[in-house]
Coordinates of C-alpha atoms in Angstrom, one line a residue:
M566 CA -19.5 3.2 0.6
P567 CA -15.9 3.9 -0.4
L568 CA -13.6 5.9 1.9
Q569 CA -11.0 8.5 1.1
T570 CA -7.6 8.8 2.7
P571 CA -6.7 12.0 4.5
I572 CA -4.3 14.6 3.0
C573 CA -0.6 14.0 3.2
D574 CA 1.0 14.8 6.6
F575 CA 4.3 15.9 5.0
G576 CA 7.3 14.9 7.1
K577 CA 5.6 12.4 9.3
K578 CA 8.1 9.6 10.0
A579 CA 7.8 6.0 8.8
I580 CA 6.9 3.8 11.7
P581 CA 9.0 0.7 12.3
F582 CA 7.3 -2.8 12.1
E583 CA 8.2 -6.4 12.3
L584 CA 5.6 -8.7 10.5
K585 CA 5.5 -12.0 8.6
S586 CA 5.4 -11.9 4.8
T587 CA 3.8 -14.4 2.5
N588 CA 7.2 -16.0 2.0
E589 CA 7.2 -16.9 5.7
K590 CA 10.0 -14.4 6.5
I591 CA 9.8 -11.7 9.2
M592 CA 10.1 -8.3 7.5
K593 CA 11.1 -5.1 9.2
L594 CA 10.8 -1.6 7.8
E595 CA 14.6 -1.5 7.3
D596 CA 14.4 -4.7 5.2
I597 CA 12.1 -2.8 2.7
Q598 CA 13.7 0.7 2.6
G599 CA 15.2 1.8 -0.7
Q600 CA 18.2 4.1 -1.1
N601 CA 15.9 6.7 -2.6
G602 CA 12.7 6.1 -0.6
T603 CA 10.1 3.7 0.5
L604 CA 6.5 2.9 -0.4
I605 CA 4.2 1.2 2.0
M606 CA 0.9 0.1 0.6
F607 CA -2.1 -1.1 2.5
I608 CA -4.1 -3.5 0.4
C609 CA -6.1 -6.7 0.7
N610 CA -7.3 -9.6 -1.4
H611 CA -11.1 -9.0 -1.5
C612 CA -11.3 -5.3 -2.3
P613 CA -12.7 -4.6 -5.8
Y614 CA -10.7 -1.4 -5.9
V615 CA -7.4 -3.3 -5.3
K616 CA -8.4 -6.1 -7.7
S617 CA -9.1 -3.6 -10.5
V618 CA -5.7 -2.0 -10.2
I619 CA -3.4 -4.6 -8.9
H620 CA -1.7 -5.3 -12.2
R621 CA -1.0 -1.6 -12.6
I622 CA 0.4 -1.5 -9.0
V623 CA 2.8 -4.4 -9.9
E624 CA 3.8 -2.6 -13.1
D625 CA 4.5 0.7 -11.3
V626 CA 6.3 -0.9 -8.4
T627 CA 8.7 -2.6 -10.9
I628 CA 9.6 0.9 -12.2
L629 CA 9.9 2.3 -8.7
K630 CA 12.2 -0.4 -7.6
D631 CA 14.5 0.5 -10.6
N632 CA 14.5 4.0 -9.2
G633 CA 15.7 3.0 -5.8
I634 CA 12.3 2.9 -4.0
G635 CA 11.8 0.0 -1.6
V636 CA 8.2 -1.3 -1.6
A637 CA 6.0 -3.5 0.5
A638 CA 2.3 -4.2 0.8
I639 CA 0.6 -4.8 4.2
M640 CA -2.7 -6.5 4.7
S641 CA -4.3 -5.3 8.0
N642 CA -7.9 -6.6 7.6
D643 CA -9.5 -8.7 10.3
V644 CA -9.4 -12.3 8.8
N645 CA -12.2 -13.2 11.2
D646 CA -14.5 -10.6 9.6
P647 CA -17.7 -12.6 8.8
K648 CA -18.1 -11.1 5.3
Y649 CA -14.5 -10.9 3.9
G650 CA -12.2 -12.6 6.4
A651 CA -11.9 -15.9 4.6
E652 CA -10.9 -14.2 1.4
D653 CA -8.3 -12.1 3.2
S654 CA -6.7 -15.0 5.0
F655 CA -2.9 -15.5 5.1
D656 CA -3.2 -18.5 2.7
N657 CA -5.2 -16.4 0.3
M658 CA -2.7 -13.6 0.6
K659 CA -0.1 -16.1 -0.6
L660 CA -2.3 -17.1 -3.5
F661 CA -3.2 -13.5 -4.4
S662 CA 0.5 -12.5 -4.5
D663 CA 1.4 -15.5 -6.6
I664 CA -1.5 -15.0 -9.1
N665 CA -0.7 -11.3 -9.5
N666 CA 3.1 -11.8 -9.7
F667 CA 4.0 -9.5 -6.8
V668 CA 7.5 -8.1 -7.1
F669 CA 7.4 -6.9 -3.4
P670 CA 6.8 -8.5 0.0
Y671 CA 3.1 -8.9 1.0
I672 CA 3.0 -8.7 4.7
Y673 CA 0.3 -9.7 7.3
D674 CA -0.6 -7.3 10.1
E675 CA -2.4 -9.8 12.2
T676 CA -2.7 -7.5 15.3
Q677 CA -3.6 -4.5 13.1
I678 CA -1.1 -2.4 15.1
V679 CA 0.8 -1.3 12.0
G680 CA -2.4 -0.3 10.2
R681 CA -3.5 1.7 13.2
N682 CA 0.0 3.3 13.7
Y683 CA 0.0 4.4 10.1
N684 CA -3.6 5.5 10.3
A685 CA -4.4 3.4 7.2
V686 CA -8.0 4.1 6.2
C687 CA -8.8 2.1 3.1
T688 CA -7.5 -0.3 0.5
P689 CA -5.5 0.7 -1.4
D690 CA -3.8 3.3 0.8
F691 CA -0.3 4.5 -0.2
F692 CA 2.4 6.0 2.0
G693 CA 5.4 7.3 0.1
F694 CA 8.5 8.2 2.1
N695 CA 11.7 9.9 1.1
N696 CA 15.1 8.4 2.0
K697 CA 14.9 10.2 5.4
D698 CA 11.7 8.2 6.2
E699 CA 9.6 11.4 5.9
L700 CA 6.1 11.0 4.4
Q701 CA 5.9 12.8 1.0
Y702 CA 2.9 11.1 -0.7
R703 CA -0.5 9.9 0.5
G704 CA -2.4 10.1 -2.8
R705 CA -4.0 7.8 -5.2
L706 CA -2.5 5.4 -7.7
E707 CA -4.1 7.2 -10.7
E708 CA -7.4 8.7 -11.8
S709 CA -8.8 5.2 -12.7
K710 CA -10.8 3.8 -9.8
M711 CA -12.5 0.5 -10.7
E712 CA -12.7 1.3 -14.4
I713 CA -9.6 1.7 -16.4
I714 CA -9.3 5.2 -17.8
P715 CA -7.1 5.1 -20.9
G716 CA -4.1 7.4 -20.6
A717 CA -4.8 8.2 -17.0
R718 CA -1.9 10.0 -15.4
K719 CA 0.2 7.6 -13.1
E720 CA 0.1 9.9 -10.0
L721 CA 1.7 7.5 -7.6
L722 CA 4.5 6.5 -10.0
E723 CA 5.2 10.2 -10.9
A724 CA 5.2 11.3 -7.3
M725 CA 7.5 8.6 -6.1
I726 CA 10.0 9.1 -9.0
Q727 CA 9.9 12.8 -7.9
V728 CA 10.6 11.8 -4.3
S729 CA 13.4 9.5 -5.5
K730 CA 15.1 12.5 -7.2
T731 CA 14.3 15.4 -5.0
G732 CA 13.3 14.0 -1.6
E733 CA 10.0 15.8 -1.9
G734 CA 6.6 14.8 -3.1
P735 CA 4.1 17.0 -5.0
K736 CA 2.3 19.5 -2.9
S737 CA -1.0 18.8 -4.7
Q738 CA -2.3 15.2 -4.1
I739 CA -5.7 13.6 -4.7
P740 CA -6.7 11.1 -2.0
S741 CA -6.9 7.4 -2.6
I742 CA -10.3 5.8 -2.5
G743 CA -11.2 2.3 -1.7
C744 CA -12.8 -0.2 0.8
S745 CA -12.6 0.4 4.5
I746 CA -10.1 -1.6 6.5
K747 CA -11.9 -4.2 8.4
W748 CA -10.9 -3.5 12.0
K749 CA -11.3 -5.9 14.9
E750 CA -13.9 -5.0 17.5

């Protein structure tokens, strides 16, 4: 059963982290931040919701980077989960990012502390911050879920461009929906 993210907690501060990315570099929040804002996405390799929209995420992130938004994706799932762990492994994260031509760091949250600190709920889960590290967007990518809806409004893209220009996200946001994060016992 898919989960929904909670409504945006406007103004909540971005939480610093220090995690290894698929390029074997340690990434910190300050390495990712853009001059006009930051987007932190919680995704994973196995989730059908993520798989169905990953190409649109990459397209939108390319535009956001051109608008001064720094972006990273974090994978917080338990890689020892009996059902999905192998597919979400660090080696498979590298493969998933290569196959999908990621233009952003893909970071492994092995201890799950970052996912818990951000209160990430599902994959994909989007956290859009302004240039003061204040949360301004916690909505969905777009109306499309696992089926592409032609002409669907690009809600995340529009919201983050608005954040890049005004420092504020839209007051009305529709929650993201996806697979639950696989937490360790």
